[in-house]
Structures are given as structure tokens and as C-alpha cells.
Coordinates of N, CA and C in Angstrom, one line a residue:
M606 N 92.3 74.9 64.3 CA 93.6 75.1 63.7 C 94.0 76.6 63.7
S607 N 95.2 76.8 64.1 CA 95.7 78.2 64.2 C 96.0 78.8 62.8
K608 N 95.9 80.1 62.7 CA 96.2 80.8 61.5 C 97.6 81.1 61.4
P609 N 98.3 80.9 60.2 CA 99.7 81.3 60.1 C 99.8 82.9 60.0
V610 N 100.9 83.4 60.4 CA 101.2 84.8 60.3 C 101.8 85.0 58.9
K611 N 101.2 85.9 58.2 CA 101.7 86.2 56.8 C 102.2 87.6 56.7
T612 N 101.7 88.6 57.5 CA 102.1 89.9 57.5 C 102.2 90.5 58.9
A613 N 102.8 91.6 59.1 CA 102.9 92.3 60.4 C 101.5 92.6 60.9
S614 N 100.6 93.0 60.0 CA 99.3 93.4 60.4 C 98.5 92.2 61.0
D615 N 98.9 91.0 60.6 CA 98.3 89.8 61.2 C 98.4 89.9 62.7
I616 N 99.5 90.4 63.2 CA 99.8 90.5 64.7 C 99.4 91.9 65.2
L617 N 99.8 92.9 64.5 CA 99.6 94.3 65.0 C 98.1 94.6 65.1
G618 N 97.2 94.0 64.3 CA 95.8 94.3 64.3 C 95.0 93.5 65.4
I619 N 95.7 92.7 66.1 CA 95.0 91.9 67.1 C 94.8 92.8 68.4
K620 N 93.6 92.8 68.9 CA 93.3 93.5 70.2 C 93.6 92.4 71.3
D621 N 94.9 92.5 71.8 CA 95.3 91.5 72.8 C 95.5 91.9 74.2
L622 N 95.1 93.2 74.5 CA 95.2 93.7 75.9 C 93.9 93.5 76.6
R623 N 93.9 92.9 77.7 CA 92.7 92.6 78.5 C 92.2 94.0 79.1
S624 N 90.9 94.0 79.4 CA 90.4 95.2 80.1 C 89.3 94.7 81.0
E625 N 89.0 95.5 82.0 CA 88.0 95.2 83.0 C 87.4 96.5 83.5
K626 N 86.0 96.4 83.6 CA 85.3 97.6 84.2 C 85.3 97.4 85.7
V627 N 85.6 98.4 86.4 CA 85.5 98.4 87.9 C 84.7 99.6 88.4
F628 N 83.9 99.4 89.4 CA 83.2 100.5 90.0 C 84.0 101.1 91.1
V629 N 84.2 102.4 91.1 CA 85.0 103.1 92.1 C 83.9 103.9 92.9
K630 N 83.6 103.3 94.1 CA 82.5 103.9 94.9 C 82.8 105.3 95.3
E631 N 84.0 105.7 95.6 CA 84.3 107.1 96.0 C 84.0 108.1 94.9
W632 N 84.1 107.6 93.6 CA 83.8 108.5 92.5 C 82.4 108.3 92.0
D633 N 81.7 107.2 92.5 CA 80.4 106.8 92.0 C 80.4 106.7 90.4
R634 N 81.5 106.1 90.0 CA 81.7 105.9 88.5 C 82.3 104.5 88.3
E635 N 82.0 104.0 87.1 CA 82.6 102.8 86.6 C 83.8 103.2 85.7
V636 N 84.9 102.7 85.8 CA 86.1 103.0 84.9 C 86.6 101.7 84.3
I637 N 87.1 101.9 83.1 CA 87.7 100.8 82.4 C 89.2 100.8 82.7
I638 N 89.7 99.7 83.2 CA 91.1 99.5 83.4 C 91.6 98.5 82.3
R639 N 92.6 99.0 81.6 CA 93.2 98.1 80.6 C 94.6 97.7 80.9
E640 N 94.9 96.4 80.6 CA 96.2 95.9 80.8 C 97.3 96.8 80.2
F641 N 98.5 96.9 80.8 CA 99.5 97.7 80.3 C 100.1 97.1 79.0
S642 N 100.3 97.9 78.0 CA 101.1 97.4 76.9 C 102.5 97.4 77.3
G643 N 103.4 96.8 76.4 CA 104.8 96.7 76.7 C 105.4 98.1 77.0
R644 N 105.0 99.1 76.2 CA 105.6 100.4 76.4 C 105.1 101.1 77.7
E645 N 103.8 100.8 78.0 CA 103.2 101.3 79.2 C 103.9 100.7 80.4
L646 N 104.1 99.4 80.3 CA 104.8 98.7 81.4 C 106.2 99.2 81.7
Q647 N 106.9 99.5 80.6 CA 108.2 100.1 80.7 C 108.1 101.4 81.5
S648 N 107.1 102.3 81.2 CA 106.9 103.5 81.9 C 106.6 103.3 83.4
V649 N 105.8 102.3 83.7 CA 105.4 102.0 85.0 C 106.6 101.5 85.8
L650 N 107.3 100.6 85.3 CA 108.5 100.0 86.0 C 109.6 101.1 86.2
A651 N 109.6 102.1 85.4 CA 110.6 103.2 85.6 C 110.3 104.1 86.7
L652 N 109.1 104.0 87.2 CA 108.7 104.9 88.4 C 109.5 104.5 89.6
E653 N 109.8 105.5 90.4 CA 110.6 105.3 91.6 C 110.0 104.2 92.6
S654 N 108.7 104.1 92.7 CA 108.1 103.2 93.5 C 108.4 101.7 93.2
F655 N 108.7 101.5 91.9 CA 109.0 100.2 91.4 C 110.5 99.9 91.3
N656 N 111.3 100.9 91.6 CA 112.8 100.8 91.4 C 113.5 100.4 92.7
A657 N 113.9 99.2 92.8 CA 114.6 98.7 94.0 C 115.9 99.4 94.3
E658 N 116.6 99.8 93.3 CA 117.8 100.6 93.4 C 117.6 101.9 94.0
A659 N 116.4 102.5 93.8 CA 116.1 103.8 94.3 C 115.4 103.7 95.7
G660 N 115.4 102.5 96.2 CA 114.8 102.3 97.5 C 113.4 101.7 97.4
G661 N 112.8 101.8 96.3 CA 111.4 101.3 96.1 C 110.4 101.8 97.0
K662 N 110.6 103.1 97.4 CA 109.6 103.7 98.4 C 108.4 104.1 97.6
F663 N 107.2 103.7 98.2 CA 106.0 104.0 97.5 C 105.7 105.5 97.5
A664 N 105.2 106.0 96.4 CA 104.9 107.4 96.3 C 103.5 107.5 95.7
V665 N 102.6 108.4 96.3 CA 101.3 108.6 95.8 C 101.3 109.1 94.4
T666 N 102.2 109.9 94.0 CA 102.3 110.4 92.7 C 102.5 109.3 91.7
D667 N 103.3 108.3 92.1 CA 103.5 107.1 91.2 C 102.2 106.3 91.0
A668 N 101.5 106.1 92.1 CA 100.2 105.4 92.0 C 99.3 106.2 91.1
A669 N 99.3 107.5 91.2 CA 98.4 108.3 90.3 C 98.8 108.2 88.9
K670 N 100.2 108.1 88.6 CA 100.7 107.9 87.2 C 100.2 106.6 86.7
V671 N 100.3 105.5 87.5 CA 99.8 104.2 87.1 C 98.3 104.3 86.8
C672 N 97.5 104.9 87.6 CA 96.1 105.1 87.3 C 95.9 105.8 86.0
A673 N 96.6 106.9 85.8 CA 96.5 107.7 84.6 C 96.8 106.9 83.3
I674 N 97.7 105.9 83.5 CA 98.1 105.1 82.3 C 97.0 104.0 82.1
A675 N 96.4 103.5 83.2 CA 95.6 102.3 83.1 C 94.1 102.7 82.8
I676 N 93.6 103.8 83.2 CA 92.2 104.2 82.9 C 92.0 104.6 81.5
K677 N 91.1 103.9 80.8 CA 90.9 104.1 79.4 C 89.5 104.4 79.1
D678 N 89.2 104.8 77.8 CA 87.8 105.0 77.4 C 87.4 103.7 76.7
E679 N 86.2 103.7 76.1 CA 85.7 102.5 75.5 C 86.5 102.1 74.3
D680 N 87.3 103.0 73.7 CA 88.1 102.7 72.5 C 89.5 102.3 72.9
G681 N 89.8 102.2 74.2 CA 91.1 101.9 74.7 C 92.1 103.0 74.7
K682 N 91.6 104.2 74.6 CA 92.5 105.4 74.7 C 92.5 106.0 76.1
R683 N 93.7 106.5 76.5 CA 93.8 107.1 77.8 C 92.9 108.3 77.9
I684 N 92.3 108.4 79.2 CA 91.5 109.6 79.4 C 92.3 110.7 80.2
F685 N 93.4 110.3 80.8 CA 94.2 111.2 81.6 C 95.6 111.3 80.9
T686 N 96.1 112.5 80.8 CA 97.5 112.7 80.3 C 98.5 112.5 81.5
D687 N 99.7 112.5 81.1 CA 100.8 112.4 82.2 C 100.7 113.6 83.1
E688 N 100.4 114.8 82.5 CA 100.3 116.0 83.3 C 99.2 116.0 84.3
Q689 N 98.1 115.3 83.9 CA 96.9 115.3 84.8 C 97.1 114.3 85.9
A690 N 98.1 113.4 85.9 CA 98.4 112.5 86.9 C 98.6 113.2 88.2
E691 N 99.2 114.4 88.2 CA 99.4 115.2 89.4 C 98.1 115.6 90.0
D692 N 97.1 116.0 89.2 CA 95.8 116.3 89.7 C 95.1 115.1 90.3
L693 N 95.3 113.9 89.6 CA 94.7 112.7 90.1 C 95.3 112.3 91.4
A694 N 96.5 112.7 91.7 CA 97.2 112.4 93.0 C 96.5 113.1 94.2
N695 N 95.7 114.1 93.9 CA 94.9 114.8 94.9 C 93.6 114.3 95.2
K696 N 93.2 113.2 94.5 CA 91.9 112.6 94.6 C 91.9 111.6 95.8
N697 N 90.8 111.1 96.2 CA 90.6 110.2 97.3 C 91.6 109.0 97.3
M698 N 92.4 108.9 98.3 CA 93.4 107.8 98.4 C 92.9 106.4 98.2
N699 N 91.7 106.2 98.8 CA 91.1 104.8 98.7 C 90.8 104.5 97.3
A700 N 90.2 105.5 96.6 CA 89.9 105.4 95.2 C 91.1 105.1 94.3
L701 N 92.2 105.9 94.6 CA 93.4 105.7 93.8 C 94.0 104.3 94.0
M702 N 94.0 103.9 95.3 CA 94.6 102.6 95.6 C 93.8 101.5 95.0
F703 N 92.5 101.6 95.0 CA 91.6 100.6 94.4 C 91.9 100.5 92.9
V704 N 92.0 101.6 92.2 CA 92.3 101.6 90.7 C 93.7 101.1 90.5
F705 N 94.7 101.6 91.3 CA 96.1 101.1 91.2 C 96.2 99.6 91.3
N706 N 95.5 99.1 92.3 CA 95.6 97.6 92.5 C 94.9 96.9 91.4
A707 N 93.8 97.4 90.9 CA 93.1 96.8 89.7 C 94.0 96.8 88.5
A708 N 94.7 97.9 88.3 CA 95.6 98.0 87.2 C 96.7 97.0 87.2
L709 N 97.3 96.8 88.4 CA 98.3 95.8 88.6 C 97.7 94.4 88.4
R710 N 96.5 94.1 88.9 CA 95.9 92.8 88.8 C 95.6 92.5 87.3
V711 N 95.0 93.4 86.6 CA 94.6 93.2 85.2 C 95.8 93.0 84.3
S712 N 96.9 93.6 84.7 CA 98.2 93.4 84.0 C 99.0 92.2 84.5
G713 N 98.5 91.5 85.4 CA 99.1 90.3 85.9 C 100.4 90.6 86.8
L714 N 100.4 91.7 87.4 CA 101.6 92.1 88.2 C 101.4 91.9 89.7
T715 N 100.3 91.3 90.2 CA 100.2 91.0 91.6 C 100.7 89.6 91.8
G716 N 101.1 89.3 93.1 CA 101.6 88.0 93.4 C 100.6 86.9 93.0
A717 N 99.3 87.1 93.3 CA 98.3 86.1 93.0 C 98.2 85.9 91.5
E718 N 98.2 87.0 90.7 CA 98.1 86.8 89.3 C 99.3 86.2 88.7
M719 N 100.5 86.5 89.2 CA 101.7 85.9 88.7 C 101.7 84.4 89.0
E720 N 101.2 84.1 90.2 CA 101.2 82.6 90.6 C 100.2 81.9 89.7
K721 N 99.0 82.5 89.4 CA 98.0 81.9 88.6 C 98.6 81.7 87.2
E722 N 99.3 82.6 86.6 CA 99.9 82.5 85.3 C 100.9 81.4 85.3
K723 N 101.7 81.3 86.3 CA 102.8 80.3 86.4 C 102.2 78.9 86.5
N724 N 101.0 78.7 87.1 CA 100.4 77.4 87.3 C 99.4 77.1 86.1
A725 N 99.2 78.0 85.2 CA 98.3 77.7 84.1 C 98.9 76.9 83.0

């Protein structure tokens, strides 16, 4: 039986964002990728790489920003600031793309994940 909502904290206190640990071989480190919150998704979709009207041209700096948003610590807090995304863009491209793709997958933004959700 489901629980009825009585207060805002009944919803706001729920940890409802998925996360996944992935091993990035180029960094020889395991990182936690957390699903985008609504606010984070808004920031991601505002990037030029995701904007069809701006041509939707892929930019490494946008991939780095996505990685900076998605990589979290054990408590679900970001470990990179927006400013550090520029430094992250100078890291190994294979590692960035691996984390970028994991972030999209965990957030259900890949074609396969969207199809899986639609068929569930």
C-alpha cells in the first residue's frame, strides 16, 4: 500500500535520483555519476551542444560541463564547480566522453534509455 503525501517534506525528503559508479580507466578511478535533477537538466539542455536553434554543434567544453554536473561524491554533492569544467575539458577526451555518455545514460537521455522507459 502506498503512503499518502501529508507534507512537502514527504516528497522533498525522498532520495529519488539514481546514481551509478563507473570506472574510468584513463583516470584509474571510480566515479559516481548521478542522474540530473530538474534544475541540472535545465542547465544541461541550455548548453549550445543541445540547442538545435544554435546548430547543435558538439563542443568539448559542453561535454566537460555535463561531466562536472554529473560527477558527485558519496553524499551526492558535486565535486567540480562550473569554473573547473574548463580544466576538465583539458583532460583525456576518451575519459570525458565515457563519463559524458554515462551521465546521459543514467539520466535516461540516450536513445536506448528513452526507448526502455517508453516500453516499461
